[in-house]
Amino acid sequence: MISPSTIVDAIQRRAGDARRFLVGLAGPPAAGKSTLAEALRAGLLARGESAEILPMDGFHLDNGILAERGILPRKGIAETFDGRGFIDIVHALKRAEDEVLVPVFDRSRELAINAARAIPKETRFILAEGNYLLFKDAPWDRLDGVFDFTIFVGPPYAVLEERLRRRWMSYDLPEDQIGWKLYGNDLPNGKRILEHSRPADLHIDLF
């Protein structure tokens, strides 16, 4: 397995003397994207760099909207996110002209809080992470070419299945609900992401 330190080496090498450098980490749910993003941020900070993480989680559509559209049980698929809002924020971060306010997802309340965190314009590295950063379908295809370096984390199916099962078991859900979330939503969605994502600069099978 490739180490975070090796990836940080590649990021810094690619960045050169750029004032703002965007890294996109994509992959199916439970692939390890957020864990990798945290490790890369820590590695960059340890080397005296400035770095912030932009999780796609903050761009979940509100449950009320999802219920109106009949897709609340499918929460997590591409259509349940504010794609336009995410793309606009990424472009604002790319310009690096001003401080950018970004939303934060509150898991305890299952809702996104708007403008809950500020990313200073002086921040050099932005680590964006989410399922659809390399997705070929609209509107996510508008992110093609925006990131300066892309990473795709795509574990084998069996690994995804086990990680997702552990995730939902941690919520103390009954087995039938876990089964639906796994086989009715998350794993089919993971397969869709694996099959409909653009190639990345770096592909990691397991993290």
JSON list of C-alpha atoms in Angstrom, two decimals:
[
{"chain": "A", "resi": 1, "resn": "MET", "atom": "CA", "xyz": [0.00, 0.00, 0.00]},
{"chain": "A", "resi": 2, "resn": "ILE", "atom": "CA", "xyz": [1.34, 3.43, -0.92]},
{"chain": "A", "resi": 3, "resn": "SER", "atom": "CA", "xyz": [2.12, 5.60, 2.11]},
{"chain": "A", "resi": 4, "resn": "PRO", "atom": "CA", "xyz": [0.67, 9.08, 2.73]},
{"chain": "A", "resi": 5, "resn": "SER", "atom": "CA", "xyz": [4.24, 10.40, 2.86]},
{"chain": "A", "resi": 6, "resn": "THR", "atom": "CA", "xyz": [4.88, 9.18, -0.67]},
{"chain": "A", "resi": 7, "resn": "ILE", "atom": "CA", "xyz": [1.68, 10.85, -1.85]},
{"chain": "A", "resi": 8, "resn": "VAL", "atom": "CA", "xyz": [2.64, 14.09, -0.12]},
{"chain": "A", "resi": 9, "resn": "ASP", "atom": "CA", "xyz": [5.98, 13.92, -1.95]},
{"chain": "A", "resi": 10, "resn": "ALA", "atom": "CA", "xyz": [4.11, 13.65, -5.26]},
{"chain": "A", "resi": 11, "resn": "ILE", "atom": "CA", "xyz": [1.74, 16.51, -4.38]},
{"chain": "A", "resi": 12, "resn": "GLN", "atom": "CA", "xyz": [4.55, 18.87, -3.39]},
{"chain": "A", "resi": 13, "resn": "ARG", "atom": "CA", "xyz": [6.56, 17.95, -6.46]},
{"chain": "A", "resi": 14, "resn": "ARG", "atom": "CA", "xyz": [3.57, 18.60, -8.74]},
{"chain": "A", "resi": 15, "resn": "ALA", "atom": "CA", "xyz": [2.69, 21.85, -6.95]},
{"chain": "A", "resi": 16, "resn": "GLY", "atom": "CA", "xyz": [6.08, 23.44, -7.50]},
{"chain": "A", "resi": 17, "resn": "ASP", "atom": "CA", "xyz": [5.78, 27.08, -6.46]},
{"chain": "A", "resi": 18, "resn": "ALA", "atom": "CA", "xyz": [2.02, 27.36, -7.07]},
{"chain": "A", "resi": 19, "resn": "ARG", "atom": "CA", "xyz": [0.23, 29.71, -4.66]},
{"chain": "A", "resi": 20, "resn": "ARG", "atom": "CA", "xyz": [-2.92, 27.54, -4.63]},
{"chain": "A", "resi": 21, "resn": "PHE", "atom": "CA", "xyz": [-3.01, 23.82, -5.45]},
{"chain": "A", "resi": 22, "resn": "LEU", "atom": "CA", "xyz": [-6.19, 21.72, -5.54]},
{"chain": "A", "resi": 23, "resn": "VAL", "atom": "CA", "xyz": [-6.12, 17.99, -4.86]},
{"chain": "A", "resi": 24, "resn": "GLY", "atom": "CA", "xyz": [-9.24, 15.92, -5.60]},
{"chain": "A", "resi": 25, "resn": "LEU", "atom": "CA", "xyz": [-9.77, 12.63, -3.75]},
{"chain": "A", "resi": 26, "resn": "ALA", "atom": "CA", "xyz": [-12.59, 10.53, -5.20]},
{"chain": "A", "resi": 27, "resn": "GLY", "atom": "CA", "xyz": [-13.98, 7.03, -4.78]},
{"chain": "A", "resi": 28, "resn": "PRO", "atom": "CA", "xyz": [-16.99, 5.05, -3.56]},
{"chain": "A", "resi": 29, "resn": "PRO", "atom": "CA", "xyz": [-18.42, 5.34, -0.02]},
{"chain": "A", "resi": 30, "resn": "ALA", "atom": "CA", "xyz": [-16.25, 3.81, 2.73]},
{"chain": "A", "resi": 31, "resn": "ALA", "atom": "CA", "xyz": [-13.23, 3.70, 0.42]},
{"chain": "A", "resi": 32, "resn": "GLY", "atom": "CA", "xyz": [-11.08, 5.62, 2.91]},
{"chain": "A", "resi": 33, "resn": "LYS", "atom": "CA", "xyz": [-11.13, 9.07, 1.27]},
{"chain": "A", "resi": 34, "resn": "SER", "atom": "CA", "xyz": [-11.63, 11.12, 4.42]},
{"chain": "A", "resi": 35, "resn": "THR", "atom": "CA", "xyz": [-8.99, 9.10, 6.31]},
{"chain": "A", "resi": 36, "resn": "LEU", "atom": "CA", "xyz": [-6.52, 9.66, 3.48]},
{"chain": "A", "resi": 37, "resn": "ALA", "atom": "CA", "xyz": [-7.37, 13.37, 3.28]},
{"chain": "A", "resi": 38, "resn": "GLU", "atom": "CA", "xyz": [-6.67, 13.77, 7.01]},
{"chain": "A", "resi": 39, "resn": "ALA", "atom": "CA", "xyz": [-3.36, 11.91, 6.64]},
{"chain": "A", "resi": 40, "resn": "LEU", "atom": "CA", "xyz": [-2.31, 14.07, 3.70]},
{"chain": "A", "resi": 41, "resn": "ARG", "atom": "CA", "xyz": [-3.24, 17.28, 5.51]},
{"chain": "A", "resi": 42, "resn": "ALA", "atom": "CA", "xyz": [-1.22, 16.19, 8.55]},
{"chain": "A", "resi": 43, "resn": "GLY", "atom": "CA", "xyz": [1.71, 15.34, 6.29]},
{"chain": "A", "resi": 44, "resn": "LEU", "atom": "CA", "xyz": [1.60, 18.70, 4.56]},
{"chain": "A", "resi": 45, "resn": "LEU", "atom": "CA", "xyz": [1.30, 20.60, 7.84]},
{"chain": "A", "resi": 46, "resn": "ALA", "atom": "CA", "xyz": [4.28, 18.67, 9.23]},
{"chain": "A", "resi": 47, "resn": "ARG", "atom": "CA", "xyz": [6.32, 19.98, 6.30]},
{"chain": "A", "resi": 48, "resn": "GLY", "atom": "CA", "xyz": [5.39, 23.58, 7.01]},
{"chain": "A", "resi": 49, "resn": "GLU", "atom": "CA", "xyz": [2.67, 23.84, 4.36]},
{"chain": "A", "resi": 50, "resn": "SER", "atom": "CA", "xyz": [-0.85, 25.23, 4.83]},
{"chain": "A", "resi": 51, "resn": "ALA", "atom": "CA", "xyz": [-3.66, 22.85, 3.94]},
{"chain": "A", "resi": 52, "resn": "GLU", "atom": "CA", "xyz": [-7.43, 22.53, 4.40]},
{"chain": "A", "resi": 53, "resn": "ILE", "atom": "CA", "xyz": [-9.93, 19.76, 3.60]},
{"chain": "A", "resi": 54, "resn": "LEU", "atom": "CA", "xyz": [-13.16, 20.35, 1.67]},
{"chain": "A", "resi": 55, "resn": "PRO", "atom": "CA", "xyz": [-15.49, 17.35, 2.23]},
{"chain": "A", "resi": 56, "resn": "MET", "atom": "CA", "xyz": [-18.39, 16.87, -0.16]},
{"chain": "A", "resi": 57, "resn": "ASP", "atom": "CA", "xyz": [-20.54, 15.85, 2.85]},
{"chain": "A", "resi": 58, "resn": "GLY", "atom": "CA", "xyz": [-21.31, 19.52, 3.50]},
{"chain": "A", "resi": 59, "resn": "PHE", "atom": "CA", "xyz": [-23.22, 19.65, 0.22]},
{"chain": "A", "resi": 60, "resn": "HIS", "atom": "CA", "xyz": [-25.91, 17.08, 1.06]},
{"chain": "A", "resi": 61, "resn": "LEU", "atom": "CA", "xyz": [-29.34, 18.34, 0.07]},
{"chain": "A", "resi": 62, "resn": "ASP", "atom": "CA", "xyz": [-31.71, 18.84, 2.99]},
{"chain": "A", "resi": 63, "resn": "ASN", "atom": "CA", "xyz": [-33.79, 15.80, 3.98]},
{"chain": "A", "resi": 64, "resn": "GLY", "atom": "CA", "xyz": [-36.96, 17.80, 3.30]},
{"chain": "A", "resi": 65, "resn": "ILE", "atom": "CA", "xyz": [-35.98, 18.31, -0.34]},
{"chain": "A", "resi": 66, "resn": "LEU", "atom": "CA", "xyz": [-34.97, 14.66, -0.67]},
{"chain": "A", "resi": 67, "resn": "ALA", "atom": "CA", "xyz": [-38.32, 13.56, 0.78]},
{"chain": "A", "resi": 68, "resn": "GLU", "atom": "CA", "xyz": [-40.22, 15.82, -1.65]},
{"chain": "A", "resi": 69, "resn": "ARG", "atom": "CA", "xyz": [-38.30, 14.27, -4.54]},
{"chain": "A", "resi": 70, "resn": "GLY", "atom": "CA", "xyz": [-38.86, 10.74, -3.27]},
{"chain": "A", "resi": 71, "resn": "ILE", "atom": "CA", "xyz": [-35.14, 9.98, -2.95]},
{"chain": "A", "resi": 72, "resn": "LEU", "atom": "CA", "xyz": [-34.57, 10.25, 0.80]},
{"chain": "A", "resi": 73, "resn": "PRO", "atom": "CA", "xyz": [-33.96, 6.47, 1.09]},
{"chain": "A", "resi": 74, "resn": "ARG", "atom": "CA", "xyz": [-31.26, 6.86, -1.60]},
{"chain": "A", "resi": 75, "resn": "LYS", "atom": "CA", "xyz": [-29.33, 9.51, 0.32]},
{"chain": "A", "resi": 76, "resn": "GLY", "atom": "CA", "xyz": [-25.72, 9.42, -0.79]},
{"chain": "A", "resi": 77, "resn": "ILE", "atom": "CA", "xyz": [-26.28, 8.98, -4.53]},
{"chain": "A", "resi": 78, "resn": "ALA", "atom": "CA", "xyz": [-25.10, 11.76, -6.85]},
{"chain": "A", "resi": 79, "resn": "GLU", "atom": "CA", "xyz": [-28.59, 13.27, -7.18]},
{"chain": "A", "resi": 80, "resn": "THR", "atom": "CA", "xyz": [-28.82, 13.89, -3.42]},
{"chain": "A", "resi": 81, "resn": "PHE", "atom": "CA", "xyz": [-26.00, 16.46, -3.41]},
{"chain": "A", "resi": 82, "resn": "ASP", "atom": "CA", "xyz": [-25.88, 20.13, -4.35]},
{"chain": "A", "resi": 83, "resn": "GLY", "atom": "CA", "xyz": [-23.56, 19.61, -7.30]},
{"chain": "A", "resi": 84, "resn": "ARG", "atom": "CA", "xyz": [-23.76, 23.19, -8.52]},
{"chain": "A", "resi": 85, "resn": "GLY", "atom": "CA", "xyz": [-22.98, 24.55, -5.06]},
{"chain": "A", "resi": 86, "resn": "PHE", "atom": "CA", "xyz": [-19.97, 22.26, -4.69]},
{"chain": "A", "resi": 87, "resn": "ILE", "atom": "CA", "xyz": [-18.64, 23.16, -8.14]},
{"chain": "A", "resi": 88, "resn": "ASP", "atom": "CA", "xyz": [-19.05, 26.90, -7.45]},
{"chain": "A", "resi": 89, "resn": "ILE", "atom": "CA", "xyz": [-17.10, 26.57, -4.19]},
{"chain": "A", "resi": 90, "resn": "VAL", "atom": "CA", "xyz": [-14.32, 24.59, -5.87]},
{"chain": "A", "resi": 91, "resn": "HIS", "atom": "CA", "xyz": [-13.98, 27.28, -8.57]},
{"chain": "A", "resi": 92, "resn": "ALA", "atom": "CA", "xyz": [-13.88, 30.00, -5.89]},
{"chain": "A", "resi": 93, "resn": "LEU", "atom": "CA", "xyz": [-11.12, 28.09, -4.10]},
{"chain": "A", "resi": 94, "resn": "LYS", "atom": "CA", "xyz": [-9.27, 27.66, -7.39]},
{"chain": "A", "resi": 95, "resn": "ARG", "atom": "CA", "xyz": [-9.19, 31.44, -7.91]},
{"chain": "A", "resi": 96, "resn": "ALA", "atom": "CA", "xyz": [-7.69, 31.96, -4.42]},
{"chain": "A", "resi": 97, "resn": "GLU", "atom": "CA", "xyz": [-8.81, 35.60, -4.44]},
{"chain": "A", "resi": 98, "resn": "ASP", "atom": "CA", "xyz": [-10.63, 35.74, -1.11]},
{"chain": "A", "resi": 99, "resn": "GLU", "atom": "CA", "xyz": [-11.51, 33.78, 1.99]},
{"chain": "A", "resi": 100, "resn": "VAL", "atom": "CA", "xyz": [-14.12, 31.15, 1.07]},
{"chain": "A", "resi": 101, "resn": "LEU", "atom": "CA", "xyz": [-16.90, 30.11, 3.45]},
{"chain": "A", "resi": 102, "resn": "VAL", "atom": "CA", "xyz": [-17.88, 26.44, 3.12]},
{"chain": "A", "resi": 103, "resn": "PRO", "atom": "CA", "xyz": [-20.68, 24.32, 4.60]},
{"chain": "A", "resi": 104, "resn": "VAL", "atom": "CA", "xyz": [-20.18, 21.61, 7.22]},
{"chain": "A", "resi": 105, "resn": "PHE", "atom": "CA", "xyz": [-22.29, 18.46, 7.57]},
{"chain": "A", "resi": 106, "resn": "ASP", "atom": "CA", "xyz": [-23.61, 17.80, 11.10]},
{"chain": "A", "resi": 107, "resn": "ARG", "atom": "CA", "xyz": [-24.05, 14.02, 11.28]},
{"chain": "A", "resi": 108, "resn": "SER", "atom": "CA", "xyz": [-25.83, 14.19, 14.65]},
{"chain": "A", "resi": 109, "resn": "ARG", "atom": "CA", "xyz": [-28.64, 16.18, 13.00]},
{"chain": "A", "resi": 110, "resn": "GLU", "atom": "CA", "xyz": [-28.24, 14.87, 9.44]},
{"chain": "A", "resi": 111, "resn": "LEU", "atom": "CA", "xyz": [-28.04, 18.34, 7.95]},
{"chain": "A", "resi": 112, "resn": "ALA", "atom": "CA", "xyz": [-25.58, 20.69, 6.30]},
{"chain": "A", "resi": 113, "resn": "ILE", "atom": "CA", "xyz": [-24.80, 24.00, 8.00]},
{"chain": "A", "resi": 114, "resn": "ASN", "atom": "CA", "xyz": [-24.12, 26.77, 5.50]},
{"chain": "A", "resi": 115, "resn": "ALA", "atom": "CA", "xyz": [-21.01, 28.97, 5.79]},
{"chain": "A", "resi": 116, "resn": "ALA", "atom": "CA", "xyz": [-19.86, 27.08, 8.88]},
{"chain": "A", "resi": 117, "resn": "ARG", "atom": "CA", "xyz": [-16.13, 27.14, 8.19]},
{"chain": "A", "resi": 118, "resn": "ALA", "atom": "CA", "xyz": [-13.74, 29.59, 6.55]},
{"chain": "A", "resi": 119, "resn": "ILE", "atom": "CA", "xyz": [-10.85, 28.65, 4.28]},
{"chain": "A", "resi": 120, "resn": "PRO", "atom": "CA", "xyz": [-8.34, 31.53, 4.22]},
{"chain": "A", "resi": 121, "resn": "LYS", "atom": "CA", "xyz": [-7.09, 32.80, 0.88]},
{"chain": "A", "resi": 122, "resn": "GLU", "atom": "CA", "xyz": [-3.52, 32.17, 2.10]},
{"chain": "A", "resi": 123, "resn": "THR", "atom": "CA", "xyz": [-4.10, 28.40, 2.30]},
{"chain": "A", "resi": 124, "resn": "ARG", "atom": "CA", "xyz": [-1.86, 26.77, -0.29]},
{"chain": "A", "resi": 125, "resn": "PHE", "atom": "CA", "xyz": [-3.27, 23.23, -0.52]},
{"chain": "A", "resi": 126, "resn": "ILE", "atom": "CA", "xyz": [-6.96, 22.35, -0.75]},
{"chain": "A", "resi": 127, "resn": "LEU", "atom": "CA", "xyz": [-7.80, 18.67, -0.32]},
{"chain": "A", "resi": 128, "resn": "ALA", "atom": "CA", "xyz": [-11.30, 18.14, -1.71]},
{"chain": "A", "resi": 129, "resn": "GLU", "atom": "CA", "xyz": [-12.77, 14.71, -1.02]},
{"chain": "A", "resi": 130, "resn": "GLY", "atom": "CA", "xyz": [-16.00, 13.07, -2.09]},
{"chain": "A", "resi": 131, "resn": "ASN", "atom": "CA", "xyz": [-17.60, 10.35, -4.14]},
{"chain": "A", "resi": 132, "resn": "TYR", "atom": "CA", "xyz": [-18.20, 12.34, -7.32]},
{"chain": "A", "resi": 133, "resn": "LEU", "atom": "CA", "xyz": [-15.12, 14.49, -7.94]},
{"chain": "A", "resi": 134, "resn": "LEU", "atom": "CA", "xyz": [-14.23, 12.42, -11.02]},
{"chain": "A", "resi": 135, "resn": "PHE", "atom": "CA", "xyz": [-17.79, 11.46, -12.00]},
{"chain": "A", "resi": 136, "resn": "LYS", "atom": "CA", "xyz": [-18.47, 11.58, -15.75]},
{"chain": "A", "resi": 137, "resn": "ASP", "atom": "CA", "xyz": [-22.15, 12.49, -15.42]},
{"chain": "A", "resi": 138, "resn": "ALA", "atom": "CA", "xyz": [-23.51, 16.07, -15.29]},
{"chain": "A", "resi": 139, "resn": "PRO", "atom": "CA", "xyz": [-23.08, 18.32, -13.42]},
{"chain": "A", "resi": 140, "resn": "TRP", "atom": "CA", "xyz": [-19.95, 16.66, -11.99]},
{"chain": "A", "resi": 141, "resn": "ASP", "atom": "CA", "xyz": [-18.30, 16.55, -15.40]},
{"chain": "A", "resi": 142, "resn": "ARG", "atom": "CA", "xyz": [-17.78, 20.31, -14.99]},
{"chain": "A", "resi": 143, "resn": "LEU", "atom": "CA", "xyz": [-15.00, 19.45, -12.54]},
{"chain": "A", "resi": 144, "resn": "ASP", "atom": "CA", "xyz": [-12.95, 17.85, -15.32]},
{"chain": "A", "resi": 145, "resn": "GLY", "atom": "CA", "xyz": [-9.58, 19.62, -15.43]},
{"chain": "A", "resi": 146, "resn": "VAL", "atom": "CA", "xyz": [-10.23, 21.79, -12.35]},
{"chain": "A", "resi": 147, "resn": "PHE", "atom": "CA", "xyz": [-8.09, 19.81, -9.91]},
{"chain": "A", "resi": 148, "resn": "ASP", "atom": "CA", "xyz": [-4.31, 20.03, -10.15]},
{"chain": "A", "resi": 149, "resn": "PHE", "atom": "CA", "xyz": [-3.83, 16.47, -8.90]},
{"chain": "A", "resi": 150, "resn": "THR", "atom": "CA", "xyz": [-6.41, 13.69, -8.58]},
{"chain": "A", "resi": 151, "resn": "ILE", "atom": "CA", "xyz": [-6.49, 10.51, -6.51]},
{"chain": "A", "resi": 152, "resn": "PHE", "atom": "CA", "xyz": [-9.03, 7.71, -6.80]},
{"chain": "A", "resi": 153, "resn": "VAL", "atom": "CA", "xyz": [-9.43, 5.28, -3.91]},
{"chain": "A", "resi": 154, "resn": "GLY", "atom": "CA", "xyz": [-11.20, 2.15, -5.14]},
{"chain": "A", "resi": 155, "resn": "PRO", "atom": "CA", "xyz": [-11.04, -0.87, -2.81]},
{"chain": "A", "resi": 156, "resn": "PRO", "atom": "CA", "xyz": [-12.24, -4.31, -3.94]},
{"chain": "A", "resi": 157, "resn": "TYR", "atom": "CA", "xyz": [-15.98, -5.01, -3.63]},
{"chain": "A", "resi": 158, "resn": "ALA", "atom": "CA", "xyz": [-15.53, -7.32, -0.62]},
{"chain": "A", "resi": 159, "resn": "VAL", "atom": "CA", "xyz": [-13.62, -4.63, 1.28]},
{"chain": "A", "resi": 160, "resn": "LEU", "atom": "CA", "xyz": [-16.29, -2.03, 0.54]},
{"chain": "A", "resi": 161, "resn": "GLU", "atom": "CA", "xyz": [-19.01, -4.42, 1.65]},
{"chain": "A", "resi": 162, "resn": "GLU", "atom": "CA", "xyz": [-17.30, -5.10, 4.98]},
{"chain": "A", "resi": 163, "resn": "ARG", "atom": "CA", "xyz": [-16.50, -1.44, 5.67]},
{"chain": "A", "resi": 164, "resn": "LEU", "atom": "CA", "xyz": [-20.04, -0.32, 4.86]},
{"chain": "A", "resi": 165, "resn": "ARG", "atom": "CA", "xyz": [-21.51, -3.07, 7.02]},
{"chain": "A", "resi": 166, "resn": "ARG", "atom": "CA", "xyz": [-19.36, -1.95, 9.96]},
{"chain": "A", "resi": 167, "resn": "ARG", "atom": "CA", "xyz": [-20.38, 1.66, 9.33]},
{"chain": "A", "resi": 168, "resn": "TRP", "atom": "CA", "xyz": [-24.10, 0.92, 9.53]},
{"chain": "A", "resi": 169, "resn": "MET", "atom": "CA", "xyz": [-23.71, -1.51, 12.44]},
{"chain": "A", "resi": 170, "resn": "SER", "atom": "CA", "xyz": [-22.16, 1.36, 14.42]},
{"chain": "A", "resi": 171, "resn": "TYR", "atom": "CA", "xyz": [-25.57, 3.11, 14.19]},
{"chain": "A", "resi": 172, "resn": "ASP", "atom": "CA", "xyz": [-27.24, 0.12, 15.91]},
{"chain": "A", "resi": 173, "resn": "LEU", "atom": "CA", "xyz": [-29.60, -0.42, 13.00]},
{"chain": "A", "resi": 174, "resn": "PRO", "atom": "CA", "xyz": [-31.61, -3.65, 12.68]},
{"chain": "A", "resi": 175, "resn": "GLU", "atom": "CA", "xyz": [-30.25, -6.18, 10.19]},
{"chain": "A", "resi": 176, "resn": "ASP", "atom": "CA", "xyz": [-33.00, -5.57, 7.63]},
{"chain": "A", "resi": 177, "resn": "GLN", "atom": "CA", "xyz": [-32.18, -1.84, 7.50]},
{"chain": "A", "resi": 178, "resn": "ILE", "atom": "CA", "xyz": [-28.47, -2.60, 7.23]},
{"chain": "A", "resi": 179, "resn": "GLY", "atom": "CA", "xyz": [-29.23, -4.98, 4.38]},
{"chain": "A", "resi": 180, "resn": "TRP", "atom": "CA", "xyz": [-31.22, -2.33, 2.50]},
{"chain": "A", "resi": 181, "resn": "LYS", "atom": "CA", "xyz": [-28.56, 0.35, 2.97]},
{"chain": "A", "resi": 182, "resn": "LEU", "atom": "CA", "xyz": [-25.86, -2.05, 1.79]},
{"chain": "A", "resi": 183, "resn": "TYR", "atom": "CA", "xyz": [-27.47, -3.83, -1.14]},
{"chain": "A", "resi": 184, "resn": "GLY", "atom": "CA", "xyz": [-30.27, -1.43, -1.99]},
{"chain": "A", "resi": 185, "resn": "ASN", "atom": "CA", "xyz": [-28.21, 1.77, -2.01]},
{"chain": "A", "resi": 186, "resn": "ASP", "atom": "CA", "xyz": [-24.53, 1.98, -1.03]},
{"chain": "A", "resi": 187, "resn": "LEU", "atom": "CA", "xyz": [-23.02, -0.93, -2.94]},
{"chain": "A", "resi": 188, "resn": "PRO", "atom": "CA", "xyz": [-24.96, -0.28, -6.19]},
{"chain": "A", "resi": 189, "resn": "ASN", "atom": "CA", "xyz": [-23.92, 3.37, -5.87]},
{"chain": "A", "resi": 190, "resn": "GLY", "atom": "CA", "xyz": [-20.31, 2.33, -5.28]},
{"chain": "A", "resi": 191, "resn": "LYS", "atom": "CA", "xyz": [-20.42, 0.22, -8.43]},
{"chain": "A", "resi": 192, "resn": "ARG", "atom": "CA", "xyz": [-21.81, 3.20, -10.35]},
{"chain": "A", "resi": 193, "resn": "ILE", "atom": "CA", "xyz": [-18.95, 5.39, -9.11]},
{"chain": "A", "resi": 194, "resn": "LEU", "atom": "CA", "xyz": [-16.33, 2.80, -10.05]},
{"chain": "A", "resi": 195, "resn": "GLU", "atom": "CA", "xyz": [-17.78, 2.48, -13.55]},
{"chain": "A", "resi": 196, "resn": "HIS", "atom": "CA", "xyz": [-18.52, 6.16, -14.25]},
{"chain": "A", "resi": 197, "resn": "SER", "atom": "CA", "xyz": [-15.44, 7.99, -12.97]},
{"chain": "A", "resi": 198, "resn": "ARG", "atom": "CA", "xyz": [-12.67, 9.51, -15.04]},
{"chain": "A", "resi": 199, "resn": "PRO", "atom": "CA", "xyz": [-9.11, 8.17, -14.64]},
{"chain": "A", "resi": 200, "resn": "ALA", "atom": "CA", "xyz": [-7.10, 9.78, -11.83]},
{"chain": "A", "resi": 201, "resn": "ASP", "atom": "CA", "xyz": [-3.47, 10.80, -11.67]},
{"chain": "A", "resi": 202, "resn": "LEU", "atom": "CA", "xyz": [-3.07, 8.24, -8.90]},
{"chain": "A", "resi": 203, "resn": "HIS", "atom": "CA", "xyz": [-5.24, 5.15, -8.30]},
{"chain": "A", "resi": 204, "resn": "ILE", "atom": "CA", "xyz": [-5.12, 3.45, -4.90]},
{"chain": "A", "resi": 205, "resn": "ASP", "atom": "CA", "xyz": [-6.84, 0.10, -4.43]},
{"chain": "A", "resi": 206, "resn": "LEU", "atom": "CA", "xyz": [-6.80, 0.17, -0.64]},
{"chain": "A", "resi": 207, "resn": "PHE", "atom": "CA", "xyz": [-6.29, 2.70, 2.11]}
]
